[in-house]
CSV table of C-alpha atoms in Angstrom, one decimal:
chain,number,residue,atom,x,y,z
C,1,ASP,CA,-2.9,-4.9,-4.9
C,2,ALA,CA,0.6,-5.9,-3.4
C,3,GLY,CA,-0.1,-4.4,0.2
C,4,VAL,CA,1.9,-2.4,2.5
C,5,ILE,CA,5.4,-3.6,1.7
C,6,GLN,CA,8.6,-3.5,4.2
C,7,SER,CA,12.2,-3.9,3.7
C,8,PRO,CA,14.0,-5.5,5.0
C,9,ARG,CA,12.4,-8.9,7.0
C,10,HIS,CA,14.7,-9.1,9.4
C,11,GLU,CA,17.9,-6.7,10.0
C,12,VAL,CA,20.6,-7.4,13.0
C,13,THR,CA,22.6,-4.9,13.8
C,14,GLU,CA,25.0,-3.9,16.8
C,15,MET,CA,25.0,-1.1,19.1
C,16,GLY,CA,25.8,2.4,17.9
C,17,GLN,CA,25.3,1.0,14.1
C,18,GLU,CA,23.1,3.2,12.0
C,19,VAL,CA,19.5,1.5,10.9
C,20,THR,CA,16.8,2.3,8.2
C,21,LEU,CA,13.9,0.8,8.2
C,22,ARG,CA,11.8,1.4,4.2
C,23,CYS,CA,8.1,0.9,4.4
C,24,LYS,CA,6.2,1.1,0.5
C,25,PRO,CA,2.6,2.5,1.5
C,26,ILE,CA,-0.5,1.1,-0.7
C,27,SER,CA,-0.7,3.2,-3.8
C,28,GLY,CA,-3.8,5.9,-3.2
C,29,HIS,CA,-3.3,5.8,0.2
C,30,ASN,CA,-2.5,9.2,2.1
C,31,SER,CA,-2.0,8.3,5.3
C,32,LEU,CA,1.1,6.7,6.9
C,33,PHE,CA,1.9,5.2,10.1
C,34,TRP,CA,4.8,3.5,12.2
C,35,TYR,CA,3.8,1.9,14.9
C,36,ARG,CA,6.4,-0.7,17.1
C,37,GLN,CA,5.8,-3.9,19.2
C,38,THR,CA,7.5,-5.1,21.7
C,39,MET,CA,6.5,-7.5,24.7
C,40,MET,CA,6.9,-5.0,27.2
C,41,ARG,CA,5.2,-2.5,25.6
C,42,GLY,CA,3.2,-4.1,22.9
C,43,LEU,CA,2.2,-2.1,19.8
C,44,GLU,CA,2.5,1.4,19.9
C,45,LEU,CA,2.3,4.5,17.6
C,46,LEU,CA,5.8,6.3,17.0
C,47,ILE,CA,5.2,8.8,14.3
C,48,TYR,CA,2.4,9.3,11.4
C,49,PHE,CA,1.9,11.1,8.1
C,50,ASN,CA,-0.9,12.5,5.9
C,51,ASN,CA,0.0,13.8,2.3
C,52,ASN,CA,4.1,12.8,2.9
C,53,VAL,CA,3.7,15.5,6.0
C,54,PRO,CA,4.2,14.4,9.6
C,55,ILE,CA,1.5,14.9,12.0
C,56,ASP,CA,2.6,13.9,15.0
C,57,ASP,CA,5.9,12.7,16.1
C,58,SER,CA,5.1,12.4,19.7
C,59,GLY,CA,5.6,8.7,20.2
C,60,MET,CA,9.4,8.8,18.7
C,61,PRO,CA,11.5,7.9,21.9
C,62,GLU,CA,14.2,10.0,21.6
C,63,ASP,CA,16.5,12.0,18.9
C,64,ARG,CA,17.4,9.0,17.9
C,65,PHE,CA,14.7,8.1,16.3
C,66,SER,CA,13.3,10.1,12.6
C,67,ALA,CA,11.1,9.3,9.9
C,68,LYS,CA,10.6,11.0,6.2
C,69,MET,CA,8.5,10.6,3.7
C,70,PRO,CA,9.8,12.4,1.0
C,71,ASN,CA,7.1,11.0,-2.1
C,72,ALA,CA,3.9,9.2,-1.5
C,73,SER,CA,5.0,5.9,-2.2
C,74,PHE,CA,7.9,6.0,0.3
C,75,SER,CA,8.6,6.8,3.5
C,76,THR,CA,12.2,5.7,6.0
C,77,LEU,CA,12.6,5.1,9.9
C,78,LYS,CA,15.9,5.8,10.7
C,79,ILE,CA,17.4,4.7,14.2
C,80,GLN,CA,21.2,6.6,14.7
C,81,PRO,CA,22.8,5.3,16.4
C,82,SER,CA,20.9,2.3,17.3
C,83,GLU,CA,20.8,0.5,21.1
C,84,PRO,CA,19.8,-2.8,22.1
C,85,ARG,CA,17.5,-1.3,23.9
C,86,ASP,CA,15.4,-0.5,19.8
C,87,SER,CA,15.0,-4.4,19.8
C,88,ALA,CA,11.6,-4.8,18.3
C,89,VAL,CA,9.5,-5.8,15.0
C,90,TYR,CA,8.7,-2.2,13.4
C,91,PHE,CA,5.0,-2.2,11.5
C,92,CYS,CA,4.1,0.3,8.9
C,93,ALA,CA,0.4,0.9,7.5
C,94,SER,CA,-1.1,3.5,5.3
C,95,SER,CA,-4.7,4.6,4.8
C,96,TYR,CA,-6.7,6.1,3.0
C,97,ARG,CA,-7.8,9.5,5.0
C,98,THR,CA,-11.7,9.4,5.1
C,99,SER,CA,-13.7,9.2,8.1
C,100,GLN,CA,-13.6,5.7,9.2
C,101,GLU,CA,-10.3,5.1,7.5
C,102,THR,CA,-8.8,1.9,8.1
C,103,GLN,CA,-5.2,1.0,8.1
C,104,TYR,CA,-3.5,-1.7,6.0
C,105,PHE,CA,-0.4,-3.2,7.8
C,106,GLY,CA,2.6,-4.2,6.6
C,107,PRO,CA,4.3,-7.9,7.7
C,108,GLY,CA,6.8,-6.0,9.8
C,109,THR,CA,10.8,-5.6,10.3
C,110,ARG,CA,12.0,-7.6,13.3
C,111,LEU,CA,15.0,-6.1,14.1
C,112,LEU,CA,17.7,-7.0,16.9
C,113,VAL,CA,20.5,-4.8,18.3
C,114,LEU,CA,23.4,-6.6,19.8
M,1,ASP,CA,-10.3,7.9,23.0
M,2,ALA,CA,-12.1,5.5,25.7
M,3,LYS,CA,-10.5,3.0,27.1
M,4,THR,CA,-11.4,-1.0,26.5
M,5,THR,CA,-11.6,-4.3,28.8
M,6,GLN,CA,-10.9,-7.4,27.0
M,7,PRO,CA,-10.8,-10.6,28.4
M,8,THR,CA,-6.9,-12.0,28.0
M,9,SER,CA,-7.3,-15.3,26.5
M,10,MET,CA,-10.1,-17.5,25.3
M,11,ASP,CA,-10.7,-21.1,23.4
M,12,CYS,CA,-12.9,-22.3,20.9
M,13,ALA,CA,-13.6,-25.3,19.2
M,14,GLU,CA,-13.3,-25.3,15.9
M,15,GLY,CA,-16.2,-25.0,13.7
M,16,ARG,CA,-18.0,-23.8,16.7
M,17,ALA,CA,-19.1,-19.6,17.0
M,18,ALA,CA,-15.9,-17.4,18.4
M,19,ASN,CA,-17.9,-14.4,20.8
M,20,LEU,CA,-15.1,-11.9,22.1
M,21,PRO,CA,-16.4,-9.3,24.4
M,22,CYS,CA,-14.8,-5.6,24.8
M,23,ASN,CA,-15.7,-3.3,27.0
M,24,HIS,CA,-16.3,0.3,27.1
M,25,SER,CA,-18.0,2.1,29.2
M,26,THR,CA,-17.0,5.6,28.8
M,27,ILE,CA,-17.6,5.1,25.1
M,28,SER,CA,-18.5,8.8,23.6
M,29,GLY,CA,-21.1,9.3,21.3
M,30,ASN,CA,-18.7,10.3,17.8
M,31,GLU,CA,-16.6,6.8,18.8
M,32,TYR,CA,-16.2,4.3,16.8
M,33,VAL,CA,-15.4,0.5,17.9
M,34,TYR,CA,-12.8,-1.2,15.8
M,35,TRP,CA,-11.5,-4.4,15.8
M,36,TYR,CA,-8.1,-5.9,14.2
M,37,ARG,CA,-6.7,-8.9,15.1
M,38,GLN,CA,-2.7,-9.9,14.7
M,39,ILE,CA,-1.3,-13.7,13.7
M,40,HIS,CA,1.5,-14.6,15.2
M,41,SER,CA,4.7,-12.9,13.6
M,42,GLN,CA,2.0,-10.9,11.4
M,43,GLY,CA,1.4,-7.7,11.4
M,44,PRO,CA,-2.3,-6.5,12.6
M,45,GLN,CA,-5.5,-6.9,10.0
M,46,TYR,CA,-8.6,-5.3,9.7
M,47,ILE,CA,-11.6,-6.9,10.9
M,48,ILE,CA,-14.8,-4.7,11.3
M,49,HIS,CA,-15.9,-1.7,12.7
M,50,GLY,CA,-19.2,-0.2,13.8
M,51,LEU,CA,-20.6,3.0,15.4
M,52,LYS,CA,-23.9,2.1,16.8
M,53,ASN,CA,-25.9,-0.3,14.2
M,54,ASN,CA,-24.8,-4.1,14.2
M,55,GLU,CA,-22.4,-4.4,11.4
M,56,THR,CA,-21.2,-8.0,8.9
M,57,ASN,CA,-19.0,-8.9,6.7
M,58,GLU,CA,-17.5,-11.9,5.3
M,59,MET,CA,-15.0,-12.1,8.0
M,60,ALA,CA,-16.5,-11.6,11.3
M,61,SER,CA,-20.2,-10.1,13.2
M,62,LEU,CA,-20.1,-6.8,15.2
M,63,ILE,CA,-22.9,-6.6,17.9
M,64,ILE,CA,-23.0,-3.8,20.0
M,65,THR,CA,-25.6,-3.1,22.6
M,66,GLU,CA,-27.7,-0.2,22.8
M,67,ASP,CA,-26.0,2.0,25.7
M,68,ARG,CA,-23.0,1.6,22.9
M,69,LYS,CA,-21.1,0.6,26.5
M,70,SER,CA,-20.3,-3.3,25.1
M,71,SER,CA,-19.7,-5.2,22.2
M,72,THR,CA,-18.9,-8.9,20.8
M,73,LEU,CA,-17.1,-9.6,17.9
M,74,ILE,CA,-18.5,-13.0,16.5
M,75,LEU,CA,-16.6,-15.7,14.0
M,76,PRO,CA,-19.0,-17.4,12.8
M,77,HIS,CA,-17.1,-20.5,12.0
M,78,ALA,CA,-13.9,-20.4,13.8
M,79,THR,CA,-11.0,-22.7,11.9
M,80,LEU,CA,-7.9,-22.8,13.2
M,81,ARG,CA,-6.1,-19.8,10.8
M,82,ASP,CA,-8.4,-17.6,13.4
M,83,THR,CA,-6.0,-18.0,15.9
M,84,ALA,CA,-4.7,-14.9,17.2
M,85,VAL,CA,-4.5,-11.7,19.2
M,86,TYR,CA,-7.8,-9.8,18.8
M,87,TYR,CA,-7.8,-6.0,19.9
M,88,CYS,CA,-11.5,-4.5,20.5
M,89,ILE,CA,-10.7,-0.8,20.0
M,90,VAL,CA,-12.5,2.7,20.8
M,91,ARG,CA,-11.8,6.1,18.6
M,92,VAL,CA,-12.6,9.3,17.3
M,93,ALA,CA,-14.0,9.2,13.5
M,94,ALA,CA,-10.8,11.1,11.8
M,95,THR,CA,-11.7,14.8,11.1
M,96,SER,CA,-11.4,16.3,7.8
M,97,GLY,CA,-7.9,16.9,7.0
M,98,SER,CA,-6.8,14.6,9.6
M,99,ALA,CA,-5.9,10.7,9.8
M,100,ARG,CA,-5.8,9.3,13.6
M,101,GLN,CA,-4.1,6.6,14.7
M,102,LEU,CA,-5.2,3.2,16.6
M,103,THR,CA,-4.5,3.1,20.1
M,104,PHE,CA,-3.5,-0.6,20.9
M,105,GLY,CA,-4.8,-2.4,24.4
M,106,SER,CA,-3.7,-5.8,25.3
M,107,GLY,CA,-5.9,-7.9,23.3
M,108,THR,CA,-7.9,-11.2,23.6
M,109,GLN,CA,-5.8,-14.1,22.7
M,110,LEU,CA,-8.1,-16.8,21.1
M,111,THR,CA,-6.7,-20.1,20.8
M,112,VAL,CA,-8.9,-22.2,18.5
M,113,LEU,CA,-9.0,-26.0,19.1
M,114,PRO,CA,-9.1,-29.1,16.7
């Protein structure tokens, strides 16, 4: 099992540019979560999907952030336009929805917006 | 979900048991106790969870007090690779049709000393 796969692992971009982060969940998992981690705010949930449908996006900072899950094996998190305050590590996690599901996290994407 | 309180940091000698406490005095009857850890520069990793009975797996043991207001994660023989931030999370089990996100606090930085 390859685990949750995220790409790119590192991204450096300039303010105003579009950034797309990608995630491939574990095969067979039907829930997918996007988290962001910063020193100031710790780990915080941005959005999560069940069966490819967004369930709760209340953690998405603002309209510059959008997430999609076109199928069970792929999700993207897009930031357009990016700002320096978006610099963080972005984690994707997946789980199989049961009453006690555990979440499996990917290695994260380190984003630096200059 | 109930709030948790953990010490900011702890040290443990290599080979000795590491006992990480967590206070969750407002826990409800249907809330589980989950433990995750995050090794530096990696994504969070699931360790163990429980409702009211003590639990043990290949990684750790979870001891939950009878009143369920606190718990202790035990790493029986800590190694240098166990140095990480350990998160105690209290969360209601997911209901049918909906996964549940994890809400991470500040956690405990465990440092295993040689």
